[in-house]
Amino acid sequence: YGNTVARRMTILTIVKQQEGIMTLKEWIKQNGLSYNKAATKIGIKNKNPATNLQRYSTGQRIPHKKVMEKIYFATNKKVQPNDFYDFIK
């Protein structure tokens, strides 16, 4: 069972890399953005946008559907909703 899960993760990682899909944390780092600048670029406007974005990127919070949609399109579809649900480690 362990080898099957590991094999699936390896295949998933390869497919993601080929398609340019990445996590929010990776996207922020790759673009050299602070959480504040990334929140502005994505269009997150609430009381603490940088703090919320940091929590989304570290898995402490999962964005609501409307915020997830903003992240998806602002990152040119590189950060996908599934990336916020880490079922397989």
Short mmCIF file of N, CA, C and O in Angstrom, two decimals:
data_model
loop_
_atom_site.label_atom_id
_atom_site.label_comp_id
_atom_site.label_asym_id
_atom_site.label_seq_id
_atom_site.Cartn_x
_atom_site.Cartn_y
_atom_site.Cartn_z
N TYR A 1 0.83 -1.20 0.00
CA TYR A 1 0.00 0.00 0.00
C TYR A 1 0.87 1.25 0.00
O TYR A 1 0.60 2.18 -0.73
N GLY A 2 1.93 1.26 0.82
CA GLY A 2 2.82 2.41 0.93
C GLY A 2 3.49 2.75 -0.39
O GLY A 2 3.61 3.91 -0.76
N ASN A 3 3.92 1.72 -1.12
CA ASN A 3 4.57 1.95 -2.42
C ASN A 3 3.60 2.52 -3.44
O ASN A 3 3.96 3.34 -4.27
N THR A 4 2.34 2.08 -3.39
CA THR A 4 1.33 2.58 -4.33
C THR A 4 1.09 4.07 -4.10
O THR A 4 1.02 4.84 -5.06
N VAL A 5 0.97 4.46 -2.84
CA VAL A 5 0.76 5.88 -2.52
C VAL A 5 1.96 6.69 -2.95
O VAL A 5 1.83 7.75 -3.55
N ALA A 6 3.15 6.20 -2.68
CA ALA A 6 4.38 6.91 -3.06
C ALA A 6 4.46 7.05 -4.58
O ALA A 6 4.84 8.10 -5.10
N ARG A 7 4.09 6.01 -5.30
CA ARG A 7 4.12 6.05 -6.76
C ARG A 7 3.12 7.08 -7.30
O ARG A 7 3.44 7.85 -8.19
N ARG A 8 1.92 7.11 -6.70
CA ARG A 8 0.91 8.10 -7.12
C ARG A 8 1.41 9.51 -6.88
O ARG A 8 1.20 10.40 -7.69
N MET A 9 2.03 9.73 -5.73
CA MET A 9 2.54 11.06 -5.42
C MET A 9 3.64 11.47 -6.39
O MET A 9 3.71 12.61 -6.80
N THR A 10 4.51 10.55 -6.75
CA THR A 10 5.58 10.85 -7.70
C THR A 10 4.99 11.22 -9.06
O THR A 10 5.39 12.20 -9.67
N ILE A 11 4.01 10.47 -9.51
CA ILE A 11 3.37 10.76 -10.80
C ILE A 11 2.66 12.10 -10.72
O ILE A 11 2.77 12.93 -11.63
N LEU A 12 1.94 12.36 -9.64
CA LEU A 12 1.24 13.63 -9.46
C LEU A 12 2.21 14.79 -9.47
O LEU A 12 1.96 15.81 -10.10
N THR A 13 3.34 14.65 -8.80
CA THR A 13 4.35 15.70 -8.76
C THR A 13 4.90 15.98 -10.15
O THR A 13 5.05 17.14 -10.54
N ILE A 14 5.18 14.95 -10.92
CA ILE A 14 5.70 15.11 -12.27
C ILE A 14 4.68 15.82 -13.17
O ILE A 14 5.02 16.75 -13.89
N VAL A 15 3.42 15.41 -13.09
CA VAL A 15 2.37 16.04 -13.90
C VAL A 15 2.23 17.51 -13.53
O VAL A 15 2.15 18.38 -14.40
N LYS A 16 2.23 17.81 -12.23
CA LYS A 16 2.11 19.20 -11.79
C LYS A 16 3.27 20.04 -12.31
O LYS A 16 3.08 21.15 -12.77
N GLN A 17 4.48 19.50 -12.24
CA GLN A 17 5.65 20.24 -12.72
C GLN A 17 5.56 20.49 -14.22
O GLN A 17 5.87 21.58 -14.69
N GLN A 18 5.12 19.50 -14.97
CA GLN A 18 5.02 19.65 -16.42
C GLN A 18 3.97 20.70 -16.79
O GLN A 18 4.12 21.41 -17.77
N GLU A 19 2.91 20.79 -16.01
CA GLU A 19 1.84 21.73 -16.32
C GLU A 19 2.05 23.09 -15.66
O GLU A 19 1.25 23.99 -15.84
N GLY A 20 3.12 23.24 -14.89
CA GLY A 20 3.40 24.51 -14.24
C GLY A 20 2.52 24.78 -13.02
O GLY A 20 2.42 25.90 -12.56
N ILE A 21 1.87 23.74 -12.52
CA ILE A 21 1.01 23.88 -11.35
C ILE A 21 1.89 23.93 -10.10
O ILE A 21 2.86 23.20 -9.98
N MET A 22 1.53 24.82 -9.18
CA MET A 22 2.32 24.97 -7.96
C MET A 22 1.43 25.36 -6.80
O MET A 22 0.27 25.72 -7.00
N THR A 23 1.99 25.30 -5.62
CA THR A 23 1.25 25.74 -4.44
C THR A 23 1.28 27.25 -4.37
O THR A 23 2.09 27.91 -5.04
N LEU A 24 0.42 27.81 -3.55
CA LEU A 24 0.39 29.26 -3.36
C LEU A 24 1.73 29.74 -2.81
O LEU A 24 2.27 30.76 -3.26
N LYS A 25 2.27 29.01 -1.87
CA LYS A 25 3.56 29.37 -1.27
C LYS A 25 4.66 29.41 -2.34
O LYS A 25 5.47 30.33 -2.39
N GLU A 26 4.68 28.41 -3.22
CA GLU A 26 5.66 28.36 -4.30
C GLU A 26 5.47 29.53 -5.28
O GLU A 26 6.44 30.13 -5.72
N TRP A 27 4.22 29.85 -5.59
CA TRP A 27 3.93 30.96 -6.51
C TRP A 27 4.40 32.29 -5.95
O TRP A 27 5.01 33.09 -6.65
N ILE A 28 4.14 32.51 -4.66
CA ILE A 28 4.58 33.76 -4.02
C ILE A 28 6.10 33.86 -4.06
O ILE A 28 6.65 34.90 -4.42
N LYS A 29 6.76 32.77 -3.72
CA LYS A 29 8.24 32.75 -3.71
C LYS A 29 8.80 32.94 -5.12
O LYS A 29 9.71 33.75 -5.32
N GLN A 30 8.24 32.22 -6.09
CA GLN A 30 8.73 32.30 -7.47
C GLN A 30 8.60 33.72 -8.03
O GLN A 30 9.43 34.16 -8.82
N ASN A 31 7.57 34.43 -7.62
CA ASN A 31 7.33 35.78 -8.12
C ASN A 31 7.98 36.85 -7.24
O ASN A 31 7.84 38.04 -7.52
N GLY A 32 8.68 36.44 -6.20
CA GLY A 32 9.40 37.38 -5.34
C GLY A 32 8.50 38.39 -4.65
O GLY A 32 8.88 39.55 -4.50
N LEU A 33 7.33 37.93 -4.25
CA LEU A 33 6.35 38.83 -3.64
C LEU A 33 6.30 38.68 -2.12
O LEU A 33 6.50 37.59 -1.60
N SER A 34 6.02 39.77 -1.46
CA SER A 34 5.69 39.70 -0.04
C SER A 34 4.23 39.25 0.04
O SER A 34 3.51 39.28 -0.96
N TYR A 35 3.79 38.85 1.21
CA TYR A 35 2.38 38.47 1.36
C TYR A 35 1.48 39.66 1.06
O TYR A 35 0.42 39.50 0.47
N ASN A 36 1.91 40.84 1.45
CA ASN A 36 1.11 42.03 1.21
C ASN A 36 0.96 42.31 -0.30
O ASN A 36 -0.13 42.57 -0.79
N LYS A 37 2.08 42.25 -1.03
CA LYS A 37 2.04 42.50 -2.47
C LYS A 37 1.27 41.40 -3.20
O LYS A 37 0.55 41.66 -4.16
N ALA A 38 1.44 40.16 -2.74
CA ALA A 38 0.71 39.04 -3.36
C ALA A 38 -0.79 39.21 -3.13
O ALA A 38 -1.58 38.99 -4.06
N ALA A 39 -1.19 39.61 -1.93
CA ALA A 39 -2.61 39.81 -1.62
C ALA A 39 -3.19 40.90 -2.52
O ALA A 39 -4.30 40.78 -3.03
N THR A 40 -2.43 41.97 -2.72
CA THR A 40 -2.87 43.05 -3.60
C THR A 40 -3.01 42.57 -5.03
O THR A 40 -4.01 42.84 -5.70
N LYS A 41 -2.01 41.84 -5.51
CA LYS A 41 -2.03 41.32 -6.88
C LYS A 41 -3.21 40.36 -7.10
O LYS A 41 -3.84 40.37 -8.15
N ILE A 42 -3.51 39.56 -6.10
CA ILE A 42 -4.61 38.60 -6.19
C ILE A 42 -5.96 39.29 -6.06
O ILE A 42 -6.95 38.87 -6.62
N GLY A 43 -5.97 40.40 -5.32
CA GLY A 43 -7.22 41.14 -5.14
C GLY A 43 -7.94 40.80 -3.85
O GLY A 43 -9.16 40.94 -3.75
N ILE A 44 -7.19 40.34 -2.86
CA ILE A 44 -7.78 40.03 -1.57
C ILE A 44 -7.89 41.32 -0.78
O ILE A 44 -6.89 41.98 -0.52
N LYS A 45 -9.11 41.67 -0.44
CA LYS A 45 -9.36 42.92 0.27
C LYS A 45 -10.22 42.63 1.48
O LYS A 45 -11.44 42.50 1.38
N ASN A 46 -9.59 42.46 2.61
CA ASN A 46 -10.30 42.29 3.86
C ASN A 46 -9.49 42.95 4.96
O ASN A 46 -8.54 43.68 4.67
N LYS A 47 -9.81 42.70 6.19
CA LYS A 47 -9.15 43.39 7.30
C LYS A 47 -7.64 43.15 7.34
O LYS A 47 -6.86 44.06 7.55
N ASN A 48 -7.21 41.91 7.13
CA ASN A 48 -5.79 41.56 7.17
C ASN A 48 -5.42 40.68 5.96
O ASN A 48 -5.15 39.50 6.12
N PRO A 49 -5.38 41.26 4.76
CA PRO A 49 -5.15 40.43 3.57
C PRO A 49 -3.82 39.68 3.58
O PRO A 49 -3.77 38.51 3.21
N ALA A 50 -2.75 40.31 4.03
CA ALA A 50 -1.44 39.65 4.03
C ALA A 50 -1.42 38.49 5.02
O ALA A 50 -0.90 37.41 4.72
N THR A 51 -2.02 38.68 6.18
CA THR A 51 -2.08 37.62 7.19
C THR A 51 -2.91 36.45 6.69
O THR A 51 -2.52 35.29 6.84
N ASN A 52 -4.06 36.76 6.08
CA ASN A 52 -4.90 35.69 5.55
C ASN A 52 -4.18 34.92 4.45
O ASN A 52 -4.23 33.69 4.42
N LEU A 53 -3.50 35.62 3.56
CA LEU A 53 -2.78 34.95 2.48
C LEU A 53 -1.67 34.06 3.03
O LEU A 53 -1.47 32.95 2.56
N GLN A 54 -0.99 34.55 4.04
CA GLN A 54 0.06 33.75 4.69
C GLN A 54 -0.55 32.48 5.28
O GLN A 54 0.01 31.40 5.14
N ARG A 55 -1.70 32.59 5.89
CA ARG A 55 -2.37 31.42 6.47
C ARG A 55 -2.84 30.46 5.39
O ARG A 55 -2.78 29.24 5.56
N TYR A 56 -3.30 30.97 4.26
CA TYR A 56 -3.68 30.10 3.15
C TYR A 56 -2.46 29.35 2.63
O TYR A 56 -2.53 28.16 2.33
N SER A 57 -1.35 30.05 2.49
CA SER A 57 -0.15 29.46 1.88
C SER A 57 0.53 28.42 2.78
O SER A 57 1.25 27.58 2.29
N THR A 58 0.28 28.50 4.08
CA THR A 58 0.89 27.54 5.00
C THR A 58 -0.07 26.44 5.43
O THR A 58 0.29 25.57 6.22
N GLY A 59 -1.31 26.50 4.93
CA GLY A 59 -2.28 25.46 5.25
C GLY A 59 -3.02 25.67 6.56
O GLY A 59 -3.74 24.78 7.01
N GLN A 60 -2.84 26.83 7.18
CA GLN A 60 -3.54 27.10 8.43
C GLN A 60 -5.01 27.42 8.18
O GLN A 60 -5.83 27.26 9.08
N ARG A 61 -5.33 27.90 7.00
CA ARG A 61 -6.71 28.21 6.61
C ARG A 61 -6.93 27.80 5.17
O ARG A 61 -5.99 27.77 4.37
N ILE A 62 -8.17 27.52 4.83
CA ILE A 62 -8.54 27.24 3.45
C ILE A 62 -9.40 28.40 2.97
O ILE A 62 -10.36 28.77 3.65
N PRO A 63 -9.05 29.00 1.86
CA PRO A 63 -9.81 30.15 1.38
C PRO A 63 -11.24 29.78 0.98
O PRO A 63 -11.49 28.67 0.51
N HIS A 64 -12.14 30.73 1.16
CA HIS A 64 -13.51 30.56 0.70
C HIS A 64 -13.52 30.50 -0.81
O HIS A 64 -12.56 30.91 -1.48
N LYS A 65 -14.62 30.05 -1.37
CA LYS A 65 -14.72 29.85 -2.82
C LYS A 65 -14.37 31.09 -3.63
O LYS A 65 -13.62 31.02 -4.59
N LYS A 66 -14.88 32.25 -3.24
CA LYS A 66 -14.60 33.48 -4.01
C LYS A 66 -13.13 33.86 -3.96
O LYS A 66 -12.55 34.29 -4.96
N VAL A 67 -12.49 33.68 -2.81
CA VAL A 67 -11.06 33.97 -2.68
C VAL A 67 -10.26 32.95 -3.47
O VAL A 67 -9.29 33.28 -4.14
N MET A 68 -10.68 31.68 -3.40
CA MET A 68 -9.99 30.63 -4.14
C MET A 68 -10.04 30.92 -5.65
O MET A 68 -9.06 30.73 -6.36
N GLU A 69 -11.17 31.43 -6.10
CA GLU A 69 -11.31 31.78 -7.52
C GLU A 69 -10.36 32.92 -7.89
O GLU A 69 -9.71 32.89 -8.94
N LYS A 70 -10.23 33.91 -7.02
CA LYS A 70 -9.29 35.02 -7.26
C LYS A 70 -7.86 34.51 -7.34
O LYS A 70 -7.09 34.92 -8.21
N ILE A 71 -7.50 33.61 -6.42
CA ILE A 71 -6.15 33.04 -6.42
C ILE A 71 -5.91 32.28 -7.72
O ILE A 71 -4.87 32.44 -8.37
N TYR A 72 -6.85 31.48 -8.11
CA TYR A 72 -6.75 30.66 -9.32
C TYR A 72 -6.48 31.51 -10.56
O TYR A 72 -5.56 31.25 -11.33
N PHE A 73 -7.27 32.55 -10.75
CA PHE A 73 -7.11 33.37 -11.95
C PHE A 73 -5.93 34.33 -11.86
O PHE A 73 -5.25 34.57 -12.85
N ALA A 74 -5.66 34.87 -10.68
CA ALA A 74 -4.52 35.80 -10.53
C ALA A 74 -3.18 35.09 -10.74
O ALA A 74 -2.21 35.71 -11.16
N THR A 75 -3.14 33.79 -10.45
CA THR A 75 -1.90 33.02 -10.64
C THR A 75 -1.86 32.35 -12.01
O THR A 75 -1.03 31.49 -12.26
N ASN A 76 -2.77 32.78 -12.89
CA ASN A 76 -2.84 32.22 -14.24
C ASN A 76 -3.08 30.70 -14.20
O ASN A 76 -2.46 29.94 -14.94
N LYS A 77 -3.93 30.29 -13.27
CA LYS A 77 -4.37 28.90 -13.09
C LYS A 77 -3.25 27.97 -12.61
O LYS A 77 -3.38 26.75 -12.69
N LYS A 78 -2.17 28.55 -12.10
CA LYS A 78 -1.06 27.72 -11.61
C LYS A 78 -1.31 27.21 -10.20
O LYS A 78 -0.81 26.16 -9.83
N VAL A 79 -2.06 27.97 -9.41
CA VAL A 79 -2.45 27.52 -8.07
C VAL A 79 -3.90 27.11 -8.17
O VAL A 79 -4.76 27.92 -8.49
N GLN A 80 -4.15 25.83 -7.93
CA GLN A 80 -5.48 25.29 -8.13
C GLN A 80 -6.17 24.99 -6.80
O GLN A 80 -5.51 24.74 -5.80
N PRO A 81 -7.51 24.99 -6.80
CA PRO A 81 -8.24 24.72 -5.56
C PRO A 81 -7.84 23.42 -4.87
O PRO A 81 -7.77 23.37 -3.64
N ASN A 82 -7.53 22.40 -5.64
CA ASN A 82 -7.13 21.11 -5.04
C ASN A 82 -5.87 21.23 -4.19
O ASN A 82 -5.65 20.42 -3.30
N ASP A 83 -5.05 22.22 -4.47
CA ASP A 83 -3.81 22.38 -3.72
C ASP A 83 -4.05 22.74 -2.26
O ASP A 83 -3.16 22.62 -1.44
N PHE A 84 -5.24 23.21 -1.94
CA PHE A 84 -5.55 23.58 -0.56
C PHE A 84 -6.06 22.39 0.25
O PHE A 84 -6.25 22.49 1.45
N TYR A 85 -6.30 21.28 -0.42
CA TYR A 85 -6.78 20.07 0.25
C TYR A 85 -5.73 18.99 0.11
O TYR A 85 -5.66 18.32 -0.90
N ASP A 86 -4.93 18.83 1.11
CA ASP A 86 -3.79 17.91 1.07
C ASP A 86 -4.20 16.56 1.68
O ASP A 86 -3.96 16.30 2.84
N PHE A 87 -4.84 15.72 0.85
CA PHE A 87 -5.29 14.43 1.34
C PHE A 87 -4.16 13.42 1.40
O PHE A 87 -4.14 12.55 2.26
N ILE A 88 -3.25 13.49 0.46
CA ILE A 88 -2.15 12.53 0.40
C ILE A 88 -0.85 13.26 0.69
O ILE A 88 -0.52 14.24 0.06
N LYS A 89 -0.13 12.77 1.66
CA LYS A 89 1.15 13.39 2.02
C LYS A 89 2.30 12.61 1.48
O LYS A 89 2.27 11.46 1.33
#
